[in-house]
Coordinates of C-alpha atoms in Angstrom, one line a residue:
Chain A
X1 CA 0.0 0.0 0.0
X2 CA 1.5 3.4 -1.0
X3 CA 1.0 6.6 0.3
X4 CA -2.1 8.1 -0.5
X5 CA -1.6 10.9 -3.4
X6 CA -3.0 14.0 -2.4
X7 CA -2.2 16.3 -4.5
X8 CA -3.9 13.8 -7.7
X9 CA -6.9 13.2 -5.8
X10 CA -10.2 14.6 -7.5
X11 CA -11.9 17.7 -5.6
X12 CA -15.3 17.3 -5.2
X13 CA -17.6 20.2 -5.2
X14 CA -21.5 20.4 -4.9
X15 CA -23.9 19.4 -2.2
X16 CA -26.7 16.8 -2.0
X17 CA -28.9 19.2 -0.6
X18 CA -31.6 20.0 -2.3
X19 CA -32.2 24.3 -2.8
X20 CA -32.4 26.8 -1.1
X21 CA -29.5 25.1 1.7
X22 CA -27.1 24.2 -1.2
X23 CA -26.0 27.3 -1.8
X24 CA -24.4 27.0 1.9
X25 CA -21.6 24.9 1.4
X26 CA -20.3 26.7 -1.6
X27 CA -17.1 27.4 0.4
X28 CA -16.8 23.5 1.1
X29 CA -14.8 20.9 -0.9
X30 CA -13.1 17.4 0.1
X31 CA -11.6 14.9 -1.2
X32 CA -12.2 10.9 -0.2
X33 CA -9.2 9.8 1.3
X34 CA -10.7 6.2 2.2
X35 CA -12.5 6.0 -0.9
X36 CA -8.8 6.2 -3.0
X37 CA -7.1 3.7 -0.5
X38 CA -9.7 1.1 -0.8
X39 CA -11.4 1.3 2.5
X40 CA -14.9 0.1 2.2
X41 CA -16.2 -0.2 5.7
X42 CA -16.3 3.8 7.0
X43 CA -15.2 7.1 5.0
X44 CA -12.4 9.2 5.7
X45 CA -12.7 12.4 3.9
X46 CA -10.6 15.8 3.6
X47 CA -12.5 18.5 3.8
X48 CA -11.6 22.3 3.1
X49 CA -13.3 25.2 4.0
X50 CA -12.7 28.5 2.9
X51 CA -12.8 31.5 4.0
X52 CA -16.4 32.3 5.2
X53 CA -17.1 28.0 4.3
X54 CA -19.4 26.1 5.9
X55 CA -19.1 22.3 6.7
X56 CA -22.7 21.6 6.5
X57 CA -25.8 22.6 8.2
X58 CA -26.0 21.8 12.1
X59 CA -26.7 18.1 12.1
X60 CA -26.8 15.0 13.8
X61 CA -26.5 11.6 13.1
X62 CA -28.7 8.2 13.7
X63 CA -27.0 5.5 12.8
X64 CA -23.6 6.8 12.3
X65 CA -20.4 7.5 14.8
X66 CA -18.6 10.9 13.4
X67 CA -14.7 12.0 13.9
X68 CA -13.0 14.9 13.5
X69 CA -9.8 16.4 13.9
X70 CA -9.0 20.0 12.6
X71 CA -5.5 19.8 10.6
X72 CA -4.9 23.3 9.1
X73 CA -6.1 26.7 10.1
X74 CA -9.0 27.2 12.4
X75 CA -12.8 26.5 12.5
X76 CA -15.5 27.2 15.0
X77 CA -17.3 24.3 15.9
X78 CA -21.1 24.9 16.7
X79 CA -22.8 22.4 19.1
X80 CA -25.9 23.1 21.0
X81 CA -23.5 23.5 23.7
X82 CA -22.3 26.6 21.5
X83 CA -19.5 27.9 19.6
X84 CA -15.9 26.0 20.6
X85 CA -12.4 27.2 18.3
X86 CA -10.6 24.6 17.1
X87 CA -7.2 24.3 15.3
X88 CA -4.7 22.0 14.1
X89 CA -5.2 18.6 16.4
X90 CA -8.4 19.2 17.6
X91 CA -10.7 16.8 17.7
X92 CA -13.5 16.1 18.5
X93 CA -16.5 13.0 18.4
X94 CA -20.2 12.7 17.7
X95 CA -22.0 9.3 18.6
X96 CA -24.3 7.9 16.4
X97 CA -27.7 9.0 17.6
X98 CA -27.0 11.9 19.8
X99 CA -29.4 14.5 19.2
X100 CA -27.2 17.3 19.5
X101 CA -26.2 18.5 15.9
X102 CA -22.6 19.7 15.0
X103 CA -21.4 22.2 12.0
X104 CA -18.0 24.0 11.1
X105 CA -17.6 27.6 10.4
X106 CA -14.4 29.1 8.9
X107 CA -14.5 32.8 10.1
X108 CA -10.8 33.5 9.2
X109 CA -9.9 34.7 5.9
X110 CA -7.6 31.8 5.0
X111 CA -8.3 27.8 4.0
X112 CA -9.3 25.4 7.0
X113 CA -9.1 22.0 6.8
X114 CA -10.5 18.9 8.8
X115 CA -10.3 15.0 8.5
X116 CA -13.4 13.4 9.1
X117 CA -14.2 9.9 10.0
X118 CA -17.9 8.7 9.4
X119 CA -18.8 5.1 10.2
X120 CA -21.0 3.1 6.7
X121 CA -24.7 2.7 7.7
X122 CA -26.5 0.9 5.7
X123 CA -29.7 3.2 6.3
X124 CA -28.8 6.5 7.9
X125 CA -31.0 9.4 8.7
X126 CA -29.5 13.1 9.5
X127 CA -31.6 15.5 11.2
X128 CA -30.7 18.8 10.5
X129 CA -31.4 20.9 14.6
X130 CA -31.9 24.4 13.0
X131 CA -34.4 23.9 10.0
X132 CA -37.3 22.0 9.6
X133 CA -34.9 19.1 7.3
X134 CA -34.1 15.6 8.1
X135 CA -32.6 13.6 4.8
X136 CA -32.9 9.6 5.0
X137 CA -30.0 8.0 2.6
X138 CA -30.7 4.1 1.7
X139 CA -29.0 2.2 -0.8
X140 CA -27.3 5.5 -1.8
X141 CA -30.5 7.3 -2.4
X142 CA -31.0 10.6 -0.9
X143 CA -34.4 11.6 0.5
X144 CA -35.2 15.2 1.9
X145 CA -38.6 15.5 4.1
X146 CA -39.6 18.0 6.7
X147 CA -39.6 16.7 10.5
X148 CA -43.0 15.2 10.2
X149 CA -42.3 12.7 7.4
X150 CA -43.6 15.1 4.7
X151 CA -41.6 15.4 1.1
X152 CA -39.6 18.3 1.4
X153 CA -40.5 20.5 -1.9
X154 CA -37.6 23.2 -3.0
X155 CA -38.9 26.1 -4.1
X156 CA -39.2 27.0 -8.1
X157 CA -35.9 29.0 -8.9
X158 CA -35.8 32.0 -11.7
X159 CA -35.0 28.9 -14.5
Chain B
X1 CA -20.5 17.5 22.5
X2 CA -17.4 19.1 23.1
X3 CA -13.7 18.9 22.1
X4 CA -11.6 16.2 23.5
X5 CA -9.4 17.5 25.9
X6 CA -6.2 15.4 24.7
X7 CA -4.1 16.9 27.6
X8 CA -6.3 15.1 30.4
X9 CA -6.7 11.8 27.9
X10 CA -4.7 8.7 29.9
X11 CA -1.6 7.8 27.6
X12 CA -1.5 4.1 27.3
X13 CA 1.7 2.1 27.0
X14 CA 2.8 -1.5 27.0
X15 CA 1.6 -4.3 24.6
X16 CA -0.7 -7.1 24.0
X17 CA 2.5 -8.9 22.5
X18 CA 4.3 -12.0 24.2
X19 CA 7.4 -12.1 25.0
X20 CA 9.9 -10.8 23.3
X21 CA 7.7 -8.8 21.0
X22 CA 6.5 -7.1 23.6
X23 CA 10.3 -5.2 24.0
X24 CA 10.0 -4.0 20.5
X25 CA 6.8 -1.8 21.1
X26 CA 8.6 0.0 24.3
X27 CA 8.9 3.6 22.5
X28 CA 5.2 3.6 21.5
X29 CA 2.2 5.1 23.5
X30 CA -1.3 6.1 22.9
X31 CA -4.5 8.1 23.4
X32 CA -8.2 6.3 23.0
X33 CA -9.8 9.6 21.0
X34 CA -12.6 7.6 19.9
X35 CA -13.4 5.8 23.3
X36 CA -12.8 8.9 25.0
X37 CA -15.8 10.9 22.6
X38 CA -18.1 8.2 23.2
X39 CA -17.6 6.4 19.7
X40 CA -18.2 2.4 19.4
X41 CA -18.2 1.9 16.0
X42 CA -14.7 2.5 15.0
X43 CA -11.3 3.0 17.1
X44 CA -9.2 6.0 16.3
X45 CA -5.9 6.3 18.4
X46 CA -3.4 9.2 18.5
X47 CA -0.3 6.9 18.9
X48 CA 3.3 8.8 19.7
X49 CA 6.6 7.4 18.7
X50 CA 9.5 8.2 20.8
X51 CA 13.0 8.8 19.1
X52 CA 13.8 4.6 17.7
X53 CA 10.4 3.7 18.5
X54 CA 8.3 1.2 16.5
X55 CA 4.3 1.3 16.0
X56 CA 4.0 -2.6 15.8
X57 CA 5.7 -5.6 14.3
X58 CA 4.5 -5.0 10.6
X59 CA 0.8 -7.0 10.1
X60 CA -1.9 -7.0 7.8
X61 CA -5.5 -7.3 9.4
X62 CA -8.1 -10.1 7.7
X63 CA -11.4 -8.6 8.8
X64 CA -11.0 -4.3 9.4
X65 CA -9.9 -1.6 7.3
X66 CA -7.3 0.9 9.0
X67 CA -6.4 4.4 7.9
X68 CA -3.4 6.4 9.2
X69 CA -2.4 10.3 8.8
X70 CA 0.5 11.0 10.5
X71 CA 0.4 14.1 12.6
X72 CA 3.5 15.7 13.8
X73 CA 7.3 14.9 13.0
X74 CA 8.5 12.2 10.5
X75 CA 7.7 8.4 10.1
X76 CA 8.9 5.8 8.3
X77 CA 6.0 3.4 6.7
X78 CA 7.4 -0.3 5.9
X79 CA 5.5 -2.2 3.8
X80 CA 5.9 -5.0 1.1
X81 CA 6.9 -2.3 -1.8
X82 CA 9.7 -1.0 1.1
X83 CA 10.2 2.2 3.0
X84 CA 8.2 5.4 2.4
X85 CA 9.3 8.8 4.1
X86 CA 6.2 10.4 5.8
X87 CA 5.7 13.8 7.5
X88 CA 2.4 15.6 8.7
X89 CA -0.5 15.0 6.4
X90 CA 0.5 12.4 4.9
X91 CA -2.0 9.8 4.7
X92 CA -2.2 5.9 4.1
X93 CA -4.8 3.0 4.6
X94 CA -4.6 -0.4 4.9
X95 CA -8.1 -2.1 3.4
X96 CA -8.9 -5.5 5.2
X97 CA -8.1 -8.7 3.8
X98 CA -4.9 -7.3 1.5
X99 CA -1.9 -9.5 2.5
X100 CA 0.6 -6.3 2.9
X101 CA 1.8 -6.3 6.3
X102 CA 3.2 -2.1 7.2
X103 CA 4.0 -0.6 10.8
X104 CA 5.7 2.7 11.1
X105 CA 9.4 3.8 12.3
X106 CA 10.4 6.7 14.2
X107 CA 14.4 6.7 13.0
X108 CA 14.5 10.8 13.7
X109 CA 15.7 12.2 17.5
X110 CA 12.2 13.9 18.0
X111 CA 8.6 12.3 18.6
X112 CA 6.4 11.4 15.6
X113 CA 2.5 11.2 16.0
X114 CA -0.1 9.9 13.8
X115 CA -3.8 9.6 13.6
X116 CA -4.9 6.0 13.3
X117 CA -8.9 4.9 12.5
X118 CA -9.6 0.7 12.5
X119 CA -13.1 -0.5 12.1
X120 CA -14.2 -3.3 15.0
X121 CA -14.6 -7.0 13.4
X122 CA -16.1 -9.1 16.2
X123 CA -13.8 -11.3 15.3
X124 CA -10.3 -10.3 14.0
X125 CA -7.1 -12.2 12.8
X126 CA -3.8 -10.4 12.0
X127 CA -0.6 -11.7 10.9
X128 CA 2.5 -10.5 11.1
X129 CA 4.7 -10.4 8.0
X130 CA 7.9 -10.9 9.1
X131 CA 7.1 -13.6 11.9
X132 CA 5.9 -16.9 12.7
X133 CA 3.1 -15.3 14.2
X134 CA -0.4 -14.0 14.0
X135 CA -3.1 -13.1 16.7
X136 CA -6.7 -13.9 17.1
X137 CA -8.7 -11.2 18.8
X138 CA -12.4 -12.2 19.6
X139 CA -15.1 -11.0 22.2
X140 CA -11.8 -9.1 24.0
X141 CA -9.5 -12.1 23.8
X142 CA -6.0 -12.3 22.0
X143 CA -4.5 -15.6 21.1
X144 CA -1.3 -16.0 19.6
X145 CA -0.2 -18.9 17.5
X146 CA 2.0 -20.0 14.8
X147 CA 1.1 -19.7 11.1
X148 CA 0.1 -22.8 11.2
X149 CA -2.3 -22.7 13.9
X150 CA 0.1 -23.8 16.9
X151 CA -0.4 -22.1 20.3
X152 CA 2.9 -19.3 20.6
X153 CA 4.7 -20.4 23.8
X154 CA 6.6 -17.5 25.0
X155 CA 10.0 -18.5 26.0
X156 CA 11.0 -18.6 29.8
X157 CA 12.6 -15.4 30.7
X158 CA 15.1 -15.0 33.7
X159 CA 12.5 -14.3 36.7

């Protein structure tokens, strides 16, 4: 097994979210570390923020244990406990079905970057604490609702 | 949930190896991130190599995927393709089931750290390269026996 290639891995873009919350993590890209080694049984991704980014909307996990440590620059982690700054080494855990949901902010005006760690569910539901979103992904198909169960519907854009 | 506090995290040394592996391990210690933030579904360790030290004996593992990212100072990776000079960032993973044993060297005068992630097989069986030897690890117990199946009898030391 080589070292993984960093510099030749592809930078992925873009958001599952449907509109108006993709337009959130414009300032985010990663890159899937585990994926390019092989690893099949939990992701390891690379994810950078710039300046202003955002790592995703406050959420929390079901099914899924979460890890991440902080490895350039600085982010401000939002919890319902509040707002904690992190930087290079930081770390910091979120248990599969603890319904206290995490995001990162980079309020500096360089790049941030994180590793994350996320365990392979084979039916995982995020809740997202500040809007009224939850998304269930099964057999790699992503499905938006509102809290209540009910189809989340994005609003007609200017197309 | 909050950041780990990796000052007050217990730094574990010493080895599941019998004697005399065990002596080879001596300049390696670690910290239980993932235990400590309440994960279950994957292990991730912050191990520390002092100046000579050693992270295993090299070993391939039959049933979990690892991932490493080396964190501070430089580390050797051995593996069947040979030596590989690692520094902070750098990245490598190990997927389950591939027959290419690695562990990492410390051969600089400072500590090296690195991040390392393994998945929890309920039953796990690793073998190490360069030995007669390989370990069983099921509901908490390790067994060590020849490669071909013999029990591993330590030899008598000088008590």
């Amino acid at each position: 097994m080589a070292k993984i290639d960093l510099a030749s891995l592809p930078v992925k873009t873009g958001s599952i979210y449907p509109a108006p919350y993709d337009a959130l993590v414009a300032g985010r890209s990663s890159q899937r570390l585990g994926d390019a080694g092989g690893l099949t049984q939990f992701g390891v991704n690379l994810v950078t923020l710039a300046p202003g980014g955002l790592s995703s909307m406050r959420h929390w996990h079901l099914a899924e244990d979460e890890f991440v440590m902080v490895t350039e620059g600085q982010c401000t982690m939002v919890t319902d406990a509040g707002e904690t700054e992190m930087g290079p080494g930081d770390c910091a855990a979120f248990p599969a079905g603890r319904p206290d949901g995490h995001h990162f902010i980079n309020r500096t005006d360089r790049p941030a970057r994180f590793l994350v760690v996320g365990s392979k569910a084979p039916r995982e539901v995020a809740t997202y604490s500040d809007e009224d979103l939850m998304v269930t992904v099964e057999a790699g198909r992503a499905t938006f609702t509102h809290k209540d169960g009910t189809p989340y519907i994005a609003p007609k854009g200017d197309q």
